PDB file of C-alpha atoms and ligand atoms in Angstrom:
ATOM      1  CA  MET A  32       4.131   9.822  -4.755  1.00  0.00           C
ATOM      2  CA  ARG A  33       7.076  11.409  -6.523  1.00  0.00           C
ATOM      3  CA  ILE A  34      10.588  11.138  -5.079  1.00  0.00           C
ATOM      4  CA  ASP A  35      13.645  13.034  -6.340  1.00  0.00           C
ATOM      5  CA  VAL A  36      17.114  12.297  -5.005  1.00  0.00           C
ATOM      6  CA  VAL A  37      20.075  14.572  -5.756  1.00  0.00           C
ATOM      7  CA  THR A  38      23.370  12.847  -4.964  1.00  0.00           C
ATOM      8  CA  ILE A  39      26.999  12.553  -6.040  1.00  0.00           C
ATOM      9  CA  PHE A  40      26.557   8.749  -5.971  1.00  0.00           C
ATOM     10  CA  PRO A  41      23.502   7.919  -8.127  1.00  0.00           C
ATOM     11  CA  GLU A  42      24.565   4.245  -8.172  1.00  0.00           C
ATOM     12  CA  TYR A  43      24.186   4.140  -4.386  1.00  0.00           C
ATOM     13  CA  LEU A  44      20.431   4.424  -4.931  1.00  0.00           C
ATOM     14  CA  GLU A  45      20.249   1.286  -7.108  1.00  0.00           C
ATOM     15  CA  PRO A  46      18.458  -0.655  -4.352  1.00  0.00           C
ATOM     16  CA  LEU A  47      15.427   1.533  -5.047  1.00  0.00           C
ATOM     17  CA  ASN A  48      14.930  -0.716  -8.095  1.00  0.00           C
ATOM     18  CA  VAL A  49      14.361  -3.895  -6.075  1.00  0.00           C
ATOM     19  CA  SER A  50      11.946  -5.396  -3.584  1.00  0.00           C
ATOM     20  CA  LEU A  51       9.058  -3.381  -2.192  1.00  0.00           C
ATOM     21  CA  VAL A  52      10.168   0.020  -3.494  1.00  0.00           C
ATOM     22  CA  GLY A  53      11.044  -1.432  -6.905  1.00  0.00           C
ATOM     23  CA  LYS A  54       7.616  -3.053  -7.147  1.00  0.00           C
ATOM     24  CA  ALA A  55       5.862   0.161  -6.061  1.00  0.00           C
ATOM     25  CA  ARG A  56       7.725   1.944  -8.868  1.00  0.00           C
ATOM     26  CA  ALA A  57       6.818  -0.729 -11.398  1.00  0.00           C
ATOM     27  CA  ALA A  58       3.169  -0.525 -10.290  1.00  0.00           C
ATOM     28  CA  GLY A  59       3.238   3.242 -10.849  1.00  0.00           C
ATOM     29  CA  ARG A  60       2.622   4.114  -7.196  1.00  0.00           C
ATOM     30  CA  LEU A  61       6.054   5.644  -6.807  1.00  0.00           C
ATOM     31  CA  ASP A  62       7.851   7.845  -9.332  1.00  0.00           C
ATOM     32  CA  VAL A  63      11.543   7.906  -8.326  1.00  0.00           C
ATOM     33  CA  ARG A  64      14.091  10.119 -10.108  1.00  0.00           C
ATOM     34  CA  VAL A  65      17.764  10.087  -9.170  1.00  0.00           C
ATOM     35  CA  HIS A  66      19.960  13.028 -10.242  1.00  0.00           C
ATOM     36  CA  ASP A  67      23.740  13.442 -10.257  1.00  0.00           C
ATOM     37  CA  LEU A  68      24.665  16.616  -8.363  1.00  0.00           C
ATOM     38  CA  ARG A  69      27.816  16.907 -10.495  1.00  0.00           C
ATOM     39  CA  ASP A  70      25.611  17.700 -13.508  1.00  0.00           C
ATOM     40  CA  TRP A  71      25.246  21.104 -11.834  1.00  0.00           C
ATOM     41  CA  ALA A  72      28.987  21.622 -11.230  1.00  0.00           C
ATOM     42  CA  HIS A  73      30.704  24.067 -13.528  1.00  0.00           C
ATOM     43  CA  ASP A  74      34.464  23.534 -13.426  1.00  0.00           C
ATOM     44  CA  ARG A  75      36.640  20.961 -15.172  1.00  0.00           C
ATOM     45  CA  HIS A  76      36.753  18.733 -12.092  1.00  0.00           C
ATOM     46  CA  ASN A  77      33.002  18.894 -11.386  1.00  0.00           C
ATOM     47  CA  THR A  78      33.775  20.282  -7.956  1.00  0.00           C
ATOM     48  CA  VAL A  79      30.899  20.299  -5.452  1.00  0.00           C
ATOM     49  CA  ASP A  80      32.783  20.873  -2.177  1.00  0.00           C
ATOM     50  CA  ASP A  81      35.209  23.339  -0.631  1.00  0.00           C
ATOM     51  CA  THR A  82      37.064  23.930   2.654  1.00  0.00           C
ATOM     52  CA  PRO A  83      35.010  25.088   5.658  1.00  0.00           C
ATOM     53  CA  TYR A  84      34.998  28.722   6.750  1.00  0.00           C
ATOM     54  CA  GLY A  85      36.516  28.932  10.224  1.00  0.00           C
ATOM     55  CA  GLY A  86      38.824  26.025   9.483  1.00  0.00           C
ATOM     56  CA  GLY A  87      38.605  22.458  10.688  1.00  0.00           C
ATOM     57  CA  PRO A  88      38.744  19.053   9.062  1.00  0.00           C
ATOM     58  CA  GLY A  89      36.835  17.846   6.017  1.00  0.00           C
ATOM     59  CA  MET A  90      34.998  19.604   3.228  1.00  0.00           C
ATOM     60  CA  VAL A  91      31.620  21.317   2.965  1.00  0.00           C
ATOM     61  CA  MET A  92      29.267  20.933  -0.010  1.00  0.00           C
ATOM     62  CA  MET A  93      28.937  24.216  -1.908  1.00  0.00           C
ATOM     63  CA  THR A  94      25.810  26.337  -2.274  1.00  0.00           C
ATOM     64  CA  GLY A  95      26.129  26.775  -6.064  1.00  0.00           C
ATOM     65  CA  PRO A  96      25.571  23.222  -7.367  1.00  0.00           C
ATOM     66  CA  TRP A  97      22.941  22.432  -4.711  1.00  0.00           C
ATOM     67  CA  GLY A  98      20.994  25.625  -5.405  1.00  0.00           C
ATOM     68  CA  GLU A  99      20.879  25.020  -9.149  1.00  0.00           C
ATOM     69  CA  ALA A 100      20.119  21.303  -8.758  1.00  0.00           C
ATOM     70  CA  LEU A 101      17.238  21.931  -6.371  1.00  0.00           C
ATOM     71  CA  ASP A 102      15.845  24.820  -8.452  1.00  0.00           C
ATOM     72  CA  ASP A 103      15.826  22.669 -11.606  1.00  0.00           C
ATOM     73  CA  THR A 104      14.419  19.621  -9.809  1.00  0.00           C
ATOM     74  CA  LEU A 105      11.645  21.673  -8.201  1.00  0.00           C
ATOM     75  CA  ALA A 106      10.817  23.431 -11.474  1.00  0.00           C
ATOM     76  CA  ASP A 107      10.548  20.065 -13.223  1.00  0.00           C
ATOM     77  CA  GLY A 108       8.216  18.636 -10.587  1.00  0.00           C
ATOM     78  CA  TYR A 109       6.012  21.716 -10.487  1.00  0.00           C
ATOM     79  CA  GLU A 110       5.718  21.564 -14.265  1.00  0.00           C
ATOM     80  CA  ALA A 111       4.723  17.899 -14.048  1.00  0.00           C
ATOM     81  CA  GLY A 112       2.075  18.743 -11.439  1.00  0.00           C
ATOM     82  CA  ALA A 113       3.767  16.775  -8.643  1.00  0.00           C
ATOM     83  CA  GLY A 114       2.038  18.818  -5.927  1.00  0.00           C
ATOM     84  CA  ARG A 115       3.513  20.470  -2.845  1.00  0.00           C
ATOM     85  CA  PRO A 116       7.111  19.301  -2.297  1.00  0.00           C
ATOM     86  CA  ALA A 117       8.971  18.749   0.969  1.00  0.00           C
ATOM     87  CA  LEU A 118      12.764  18.727   1.168  1.00  0.00           C
ATOM     88  CA  VAL A 119      14.303  15.896   3.214  1.00  0.00           C
ATOM     89  CA  VAL A 120      17.914  16.395   4.306  1.00  0.00           C
ATOM     90  CA  PRO A 121      19.469  13.383   6.074  1.00  0.00           C
ATOM     91  CA  THR A 122      21.990  14.475   8.683  1.00  0.00           C
ATOM     92  CA  PRO A 123      23.188  13.104  12.015  1.00  0.00           C
ATOM     93  CA  SER A 124      22.189  16.475  13.506  1.00  0.00           C
ATOM     94  CA  GLY A 125      18.581  16.170  12.334  1.00  0.00           C
ATOM     95  CA  ARG A 126      15.487  15.193  14.301  1.00  0.00           C
ATOM     96  CA  PRO A 127      15.108  11.450  14.892  1.00  0.00           C
ATOM     97  CA  PHE A 128      13.391   9.615  12.032  1.00  0.00           C
ATOM     98  CA  THR A 129      10.489   7.704  13.611  1.00  0.00           C
ATOM     99  CA  GLN A 130       7.501   5.684  12.443  1.00  0.00           C
ATOM    100  CA  GLN A 131       5.380   8.739  13.148  1.00  0.00           C
ATOM    101  CA  LEU A 132       7.510  10.887  10.843  1.00  0.00           C
ATOM    102  CA  ALA A 133       7.380   8.128   8.186  1.00  0.00           C
ATOM    103  CA  GLY A 134       3.580   8.361   8.383  1.00  0.00           C
ATOM    104  CA  GLU A 135       3.710  12.142   8.041  1.00  0.00           C
ATOM    105  CA  LEU A 136       6.001  11.973   4.994  1.00  0.00           C
ATOM    106  CA  ALA A 137       3.811   9.262   3.416  1.00  0.00           C
ATOM    107  CA  GLU A 138       0.944  11.798   3.325  1.00  0.00           C
ATOM    108  CA  ARG A 139       2.949  14.093   1.060  1.00  0.00           C
ATOM    109  CA  PRO A 140       2.745  13.855  -2.723  1.00  0.00           C
ATOM    110  CA  TRP A 141       6.380  14.709  -3.409  1.00  0.00           C
ATOM    111  CA  LEU A 142       9.660  14.347  -1.491  1.00  0.00           C
ATOM    112  CA  VAL A 143      12.994  15.775  -2.614  1.00  0.00           C
ATOM    113  CA  PHE A 144      16.019  14.220  -0.874  1.00  0.00           C
ATOM    114  CA  ALA A 145      19.323  16.060  -0.494  1.00  0.00           C
ATOM    115  CA  PRO A 146      21.831  13.573   0.973  1.00  0.00           C
ATOM    116  CA  ALA A 147      25.229  15.084   1.791  1.00  0.00           C
ATOM    117  CA  ARG A 148      28.725  13.632   1.772  1.00  0.00           C
ATOM    118  CA  TYR A 149      31.688  15.139   3.631  1.00  0.00           C
ATOM    119  CA  GLU A 150      30.911  17.477   6.539  1.00  0.00           C
ATOM    120  CA  GLY A 151      27.480  18.415   5.197  1.00  0.00           C
ATOM    121  CA  ILE A 152      25.931  21.079   2.955  1.00  0.00           C
ATOM    122  CA  ASP A 153      26.536  24.825   3.409  1.00  0.00           C
ATOM    123  CA  THR A 154      23.756  25.797   5.843  1.00  0.00           C
ATOM    124  CA  ARG A 155      22.533  28.610   3.597  1.00  0.00           C
ATOM    125  CA  VAL A 156      21.051  25.991   1.254  1.00  0.00           C
ATOM    126  CA  THR A 157      18.562  24.644   3.817  1.00  0.00           C
ATOM    127  CA  ASP A 158      17.973  28.195   5.120  1.00  0.00           C
ATOM    128  CA  GLU A 159      17.060  29.291   1.588  1.00  0.00           C
ATOM    129  CA  TYR A 160      14.668  26.428   0.796  1.00  0.00           C
ATOM    130  CA  ARG A 161      13.018  26.603   4.205  1.00  0.00           C
ATOM    131  CA  THR A 162      11.529  29.928   3.067  1.00  0.00           C
ATOM    132  CA  ARG A 163       9.808  28.145   0.173  1.00  0.00           C
ATOM    133  CA  LEU A 164       8.891  24.646   1.337  1.00  0.00           C
ATOM    134  CA  PRO A 165       8.867  22.415   4.415  1.00  0.00           C
ATOM    135  CA  VAL A 166      12.368  21.133   5.175  1.00  0.00           C
ATOM    136  CA  TYR A 167      12.866  17.979   7.255  1.00  0.00           C
ATOM    137  CA  GLU A 168      16.380  17.461   8.590  1.00  0.00           C
ATOM    138  CA  VAL A 169      16.332  13.854   9.790  1.00  0.00           C
ATOM    139  CA  SER A 170      18.736  11.483  11.508  1.00  0.00           C
ATOM    140  CA  ILE A 171      18.228   7.734  11.228  1.00  0.00           C
ATOM    141  CA  GLY A 172      20.172   7.016  14.424  1.00  0.00           C
ATOM    142  CA  ASP A 173      22.876   8.036  16.829  1.00  0.00           C
ATOM    143  CA  TYR A 174      25.823   7.101  14.662  1.00  0.00           C
ATOM    144  CA  VAL A 175      27.620   8.843  11.828  1.00  0.00           C
ATOM    145  CA  LEU A 176      27.468   7.457   8.292  1.00  0.00           C
ATOM    146  CA  ALA A 177      29.845   8.461   5.500  1.00  0.00           C
ATOM    147  CA  GLY A 178      26.926  10.147   3.732  1.00  0.00           C
ATOM    148  CA  GLY A 179      23.164  10.519   3.649  1.00  0.00           C
ATOM    149  CA  GLU A 180      22.454   8.054   0.804  1.00  0.00           C
ATOM    150  CA  ALA A 181      21.902   5.040   3.078  1.00  0.00           C
ATOM    151  CA  ALA A 182      19.512   7.202   5.109  1.00  0.00           C
ATOM    152  CA  VAL A 183      17.587   8.016   1.905  1.00  0.00           C
ATOM    153  CA  LEU A 184      17.141   4.273   1.330  1.00  0.00           C
ATOM    154  CA  VAL A 185      15.927   3.805   4.889  1.00  0.00           C
ATOM    155  CA  VAL A 186      13.458   6.685   4.809  1.00  0.00           C
ATOM    156  CA  THR A 187      12.160   5.799   1.338  1.00  0.00           C
ATOM    157  CA  GLU A 188      11.481   2.187   2.306  1.00  0.00           C
ATOM    158  CA  ALA A 189       9.764   3.137   5.566  1.00  0.00           C
ATOM    159  CA  VAL A 190       7.584   5.647   3.700  1.00  0.00           C
ATOM    160  CA  ALA A 191       6.865   3.528   0.608  1.00  0.00           C
ATOM    161  CA  ARG A 192       5.419   0.621   2.576  1.00  0.00           C
ATOM    162  CA  LEU A 193       2.830   2.996   4.055  1.00  0.00           C
ATOM    163  CA  LEU A 194       1.558   4.146   0.647  1.00  0.00           C
ATOM    164  CA  PRO A 195      -1.891   2.852  -0.282  1.00  0.00           C
ATOM    165  CA  GLY A 196      -1.719  -0.392  -2.239  1.00  0.00           C
ATOM    166  CA  VAL A 197       2.026  -0.977  -1.731  1.00  0.00           C
ATOM    167  CA  LEU A 198       1.889  -3.539   1.076  1.00  0.00           C
ATOM    168  CA  GLY A 199      -0.161  -6.579   0.065  1.00  0.00           C
ATOM    169  CA  ASN A 200      -1.818  -6.877   3.433  1.00  0.00           C
ATOM    170  CA  ALA A 201      -2.892  -3.527   4.888  1.00  0.00           C
ATOM    171  CA  ALA A 202      -3.140  -5.133   8.341  1.00  0.00           C
ATOM    172  CA  SER A 203       0.564  -6.013   8.281  1.00  0.00           C
ATOM    173  CA  TYR A 204       1.708  -2.585   9.322  1.00  0.00           C
ATOM    174  CA  ARG A 205      -0.958  -1.988  11.949  1.00  0.00           C
ATOM    175  CA  ASP A 206       0.824  -4.393  14.334  1.00  0.00           C
ATOM    176  CA  ASP A 207       4.307  -3.076  13.556  1.00  0.00           C
ATOM    177  CA  SER A 208       6.516  -2.168  16.450  1.00  0.00           C
ATOM    178  CA  PHE A 209       6.150   1.644  16.687  1.00  0.00           C
ATOM    179  CA  ALA A 210       2.895   1.778  14.675  1.00  0.00           C
ATOM    180  CA  PRO A 211       0.830   4.578  16.248  1.00  0.00           C
ATOM    181  CA  GLY A 212      -1.272   3.055  19.015  1.00  0.00           C
ATOM    182  CA  ALA A 213      -0.261  -0.510  18.141  1.00  0.00           C
ATOM    183  CA  MET A 214       0.528  -2.760  21.084  1.00  0.00           C
ATOM    184  CA  ALA A 215       0.780   0.463  23.137  1.00  0.00           C
ATOM    185  CA  ASP A 216       4.172   1.067  21.484  1.00  0.00           C
ATOM    186  CA  LEU A 217       5.807  -2.216  22.437  1.00  0.00           C
ATOM    187  CA  LEU A 218       8.299  -4.103  20.322  1.00  0.00           C
ATOM    188  CA  GLU A 219       6.968  -7.119  18.443  1.00  0.00           C
ATOM    189  CA  GLY A 220       7.694 -10.474  19.995  1.00  0.00           C
ATOM    190  CA  PRO A 221       9.050 -13.662  18.361  1.00  0.00           C
ATOM    191  CA  VAL A 222       7.417 -15.280  15.311  1.00  0.00           C
ATOM    192  CA  TYR A 223       7.457 -18.856  13.973  1.00  0.00           C
ATOM    193  CA  THR A 224       6.497 -20.753  10.820  1.00  0.00           C
ATOM    194  CA  LYS A 225       6.628 -24.349   9.588  1.00  0.00           C
ATOM    195  CA  PRO A 226       8.162 -26.859  10.232  1.00  0.00           C
ATOM    196  CA  PRO A 227       6.913 -27.387  13.796  1.00  0.00           C
ATOM    197  CA  THR A 228      10.275 -28.845  14.860  1.00  0.00           C
ATOM    198  CA  TRP A 229      13.687 -27.673  13.672  1.00  0.00           C
ATOM    199  CA  ARG A 230      16.964 -29.021  15.095  1.00  0.00           C
ATOM    200  CA  GLY A 231      15.070 -30.247  18.104  1.00  0.00           C
ATOM    201  CA  ARG A 232      13.433 -26.865  18.696  1.00  0.00           C
ATOM    202  CA  GLY A 233       9.665 -26.768  18.854  1.00  0.00           C
ATOM    203  CA  ILE A 234       7.319 -23.813  18.897  1.00  0.00           C
ATOM    204  CA  PRO A 235       5.295 -22.500  21.830  1.00  0.00           C
ATOM    205  CA  GLU A 236       2.300 -24.812  22.351  1.00  0.00           C
ATOM    206  CA  VAL A 237      -0.162 -21.926  22.621  1.00  0.00           C
ATOM    207  CA  LEU A 238       0.401 -20.962  18.964  1.00  0.00           C
ATOM    208  CA  LEU A 239      -1.065 -24.348  17.927  1.00  0.00           C
ATOM    209  CA  SER A 240      -4.040 -24.079  20.274  1.00  0.00           C
ATOM    210  CA  GLY A 241      -6.284 -22.161  17.874  1.00  0.00           C
ATOM    211  CA  HIS A 242      -7.362 -20.129  20.920  1.00  0.00           C
ATOM    212  CA  HIS A 243      -7.203 -16.544  19.652  1.00  0.00           C
ATOM    213  CA  GLY A 244      -7.535 -14.932  23.070  1.00  0.00           C
ATOM    214  CA  LYS A 245      -4.706 -16.985  24.555  1.00  0.00           C
ATOM    215  CA  ILE A 246      -2.529 -16.374  21.486  1.00  0.00           C
ATOM    216  CA  ALA A 247      -3.091 -12.609  21.711  1.00  0.00           C
ATOM    217  CA  ARG A 248      -2.191 -12.691  25.412  1.00  0.00           C
ATOM    218  CA  TRP A 249       0.949 -14.715  24.784  1.00  0.00           C
ATOM    219  CA  ARG A 250       2.021 -12.286  22.045  1.00  0.00           C
ATOM    220  CA  ARG A 251       1.494  -9.368  24.370  1.00  0.00           C
ATOM    221  CA  ASP A 252       3.496 -11.031  27.169  1.00  0.00           C
ATOM    222  CA  GLU A 253       6.362 -11.672  24.757  1.00  0.00           C
ATOM    223  CA  ALA A 254       6.144  -8.086  23.475  1.00  0.00           C
ATOM    224  CA  LEU A 255       6.448  -6.836  27.053  1.00  0.00           C
ATOM    225  CA  ARG A 256       9.352  -9.201  27.711  1.00  0.00           C
ATOM    226  CA  ARG A 257      11.251  -8.070  24.620  1.00  0.00           C
ATOM    227  CA  THR A 258      10.546  -4.388  25.213  1.00  0.00           C
ATOM    228  CA  VAL A 259      11.793  -4.569  28.794  1.00  0.00           C
ATOM    229  CA  ALA A 260      14.967  -6.288  27.555  1.00  0.00           C
ATOM    230  CA  HIS A 261      15.722  -4.145  24.501  1.00  0.00           C
ATOM    231  CA  ARG A 262      13.921  -0.820  24.944  1.00  0.00           C
ATOM    232  CA  PRO A 263      13.105  -0.152  28.606  1.00  0.00           C
ATOM    233  CA  ASP A 264      12.724   3.537  27.693  1.00  0.00           C
ATOM    234  CA  LEU A 265       9.550   2.635  25.757  1.00  0.00           C
ATOM    235  CA  ILE A 266       7.969   1.081  28.870  1.00  0.00           C
ATOM    236  CA  ARG A 267       8.790   4.137  30.949  1.00  0.00           C
ATOM    237  CA  ARG A 268       7.266   6.354  28.269  1.00  0.00           C
ATOM    238  CA  CYS A 269       4.018   4.322  28.110  1.00  0.00           C
ATOM    239  CA  ASP A 270       0.861   5.804  29.575  1.00  0.00           C
ATOM    240  CA  PRO A 271       0.217   3.374  32.460  1.00  0.00           C
ATOM    241  CA  ALA A 272      -3.467   3.387  31.455  1.00  0.00           C
ATOM    242  CA  ALA A 273      -2.355   1.320  28.431  1.00  0.00           C
ATOM    243  CA  PHE A 274      -1.447  -1.582  30.765  1.00  0.00           C
ATOM    244  CA  ASP A 275      -4.209  -3.973  31.797  1.00  0.00           C
ATOM    245  CA  LYS A 276      -4.180  -6.279  34.820  1.00  0.00           C
ATOM    246  CA  ARG A 277      -2.315  -9.044  32.979  1.00  0.00           C
ATOM    247  CA  ASP A 278       0.246  -6.557  31.614  1.00  0.00           C
ATOM    248  CA  ARG A 279       0.915  -5.417  35.171  1.00  0.00           C
ATOM    249  CA  GLU A 280       1.365  -9.016  36.338  1.00  0.00           C
ATOM    250  CA  MET A 281       3.801  -9.665  33.505  1.00  0.00           C
ATOM    251  CA  LEU A 282       5.723  -6.457  34.210  1.00  0.00           C
ATOM    252  CA  SER A 283       5.926  -7.436  37.862  1.00  0.00           C
ATOM    253  CA  ILE A 284       7.346 -10.864  36.888  1.00  0.00           C
ATOM    254  CA  LEU A 285       9.908  -8.959  34.774  1.00  0.00           C
ATOM    255  CA  GLY A 286      10.790  -6.853  37.803  1.00  0.00           C
ATOM    256  CA  TRP A 287       8.973  -3.659  36.851  1.00  0.00           C
ATOM    257  CA  MET A 288       6.479  -1.775  38.991  1.00  0.00           C
ATOM    258  CA  PRO A 289       4.683   1.573  39.015  1.00  0.00           C
ATOM    259  CA  GLY A 290       6.522   4.486  40.626  1.00  0.00           C
ATOM    260  CA  PRO A 291       4.966   7.452  42.470  1.00  0.00           C
ATOM    261  CA  ASP A 292       3.753   8.993  39.166  1.00  0.00           C
ATOM    262  CA  GLY A 293       2.144   5.699  38.076  1.00  0.00           C
ATOM    263  CA  ARG A 294       4.685   5.125  35.307  1.00  0.00           C
ATOM    264  CA  PHE A 295       6.513   1.835  35.286  1.00  0.00           C
ATOM    265  CA  GLY A 296      10.177   1.459  36.107  1.00  0.00           C
ATOM    266  CA  PRO A 297      12.460  -1.325  37.336  1.00  0.00           C
ATOM    267  CA  SER A 298      11.643  -2.191  40.944  1.00  0.00           C
ATOM    268  CA  PRO A 299      14.407  -1.009  43.330  1.00  0.00           C
ATOM    269  CA  HIS A 300      15.770  -4.484  44.173  1.00  0.00           C
ATOM    270  CA  VAL A 301      16.161  -5.221  40.432  1.00  0.00           C
ATOM    271  CA  MET A 302      18.089  -1.982  39.869  1.00  0.00           C
ATOM    272  CA  GLU A 303      20.546  -2.838  42.627  1.00  0.00           C
ATOM    273  CA  GLU A 304      21.589  -6.085  40.938  1.00  0.00           C
TER     274      GLU A 304
HETATM  275  N1  ADE B   2      24.381  11.152   7.476  1.00  0.00           N
HETATM  276  C1  ADE B   2      25.400  10.708   8.229  1.00  0.00           C
HETATM  277  N2  ADE B   2      24.965  10.083   9.328  1.00  0.00           N
HETATM  278  C2  ADE B   2      23.611  10.132   9.289  1.00  0.00           C
HETATM  279  C3  ADE B   2      22.584   9.671  10.147  1.00  0.00           C
HETATM  280  N3  ADE B   2      22.844   9.025  11.295  1.00  0.00           N
HETATM  281  N4  ADE B   2      21.308   9.893   9.796  1.00  0.00           N
HETATM  282  C4  ADE B   2      21.031  10.556   8.657  1.00  0.00           C
HETATM  283  N5  ADE B   2      21.946  11.020   7.802  1.00  0.00           N
HETATM  284  C5  ADE B   2      23.228  10.814   8.108  1.00  0.00           C
END
């Protein structure tokens, strides 16, 4: 996969040299190129932003430098035979970035990231490139960052670990929280490693039992427990057919029961508390 990032802070993308993404690059599975947007600015001050039409606070990134930067970057990739590109624009007003979208992006041969600073990029830039290639405007969460660079790191890491041969153990992402179909979309429960006792704290007996069925059940119970506590919306969203008899018992212990439509929600006496 080829990844281009156009940014006014190339040094912000340094983390792409380390850990999983760095190794994928070194192994030749990922070709990452970071470009300085100011290389496409034309005045003495390398200006890339201007005041917003209609007034208001902050600055808006200008069409000129972005248009030239993206044209040159795309031309270079096409020449190198990078395949069909997709443009990824991180913005708090984008669609939520999910594991499913990470999987979709991982199928593509070439991603071009356009992270913005200030109040964002003049909308005509995305409008223009949408006529030529798929454009994904994505938000990594309901909070506002100072710029899209951190979101580029997040998206790149989530995508890179799905590329063939990048993760040592292909099974490791099948059980991920949010992996399609995994654990019926529950969060992963707690994990333990050696030593068996630390500061007086042991580990759940069942994990030492060697009984795979019981261990799987325990993990599922803990996943249900954690999901109810941290992401009750995921339980409500679950197709009730994904819950077996033991799941239902566990949910009942946690104070959740099926409503009129069969979907699970907190039982009324729990909600009153
Ligand atoms: N830029 C600023 N905030 C962002 C967010 N939450 N997601 C993606 N890009 C952003």
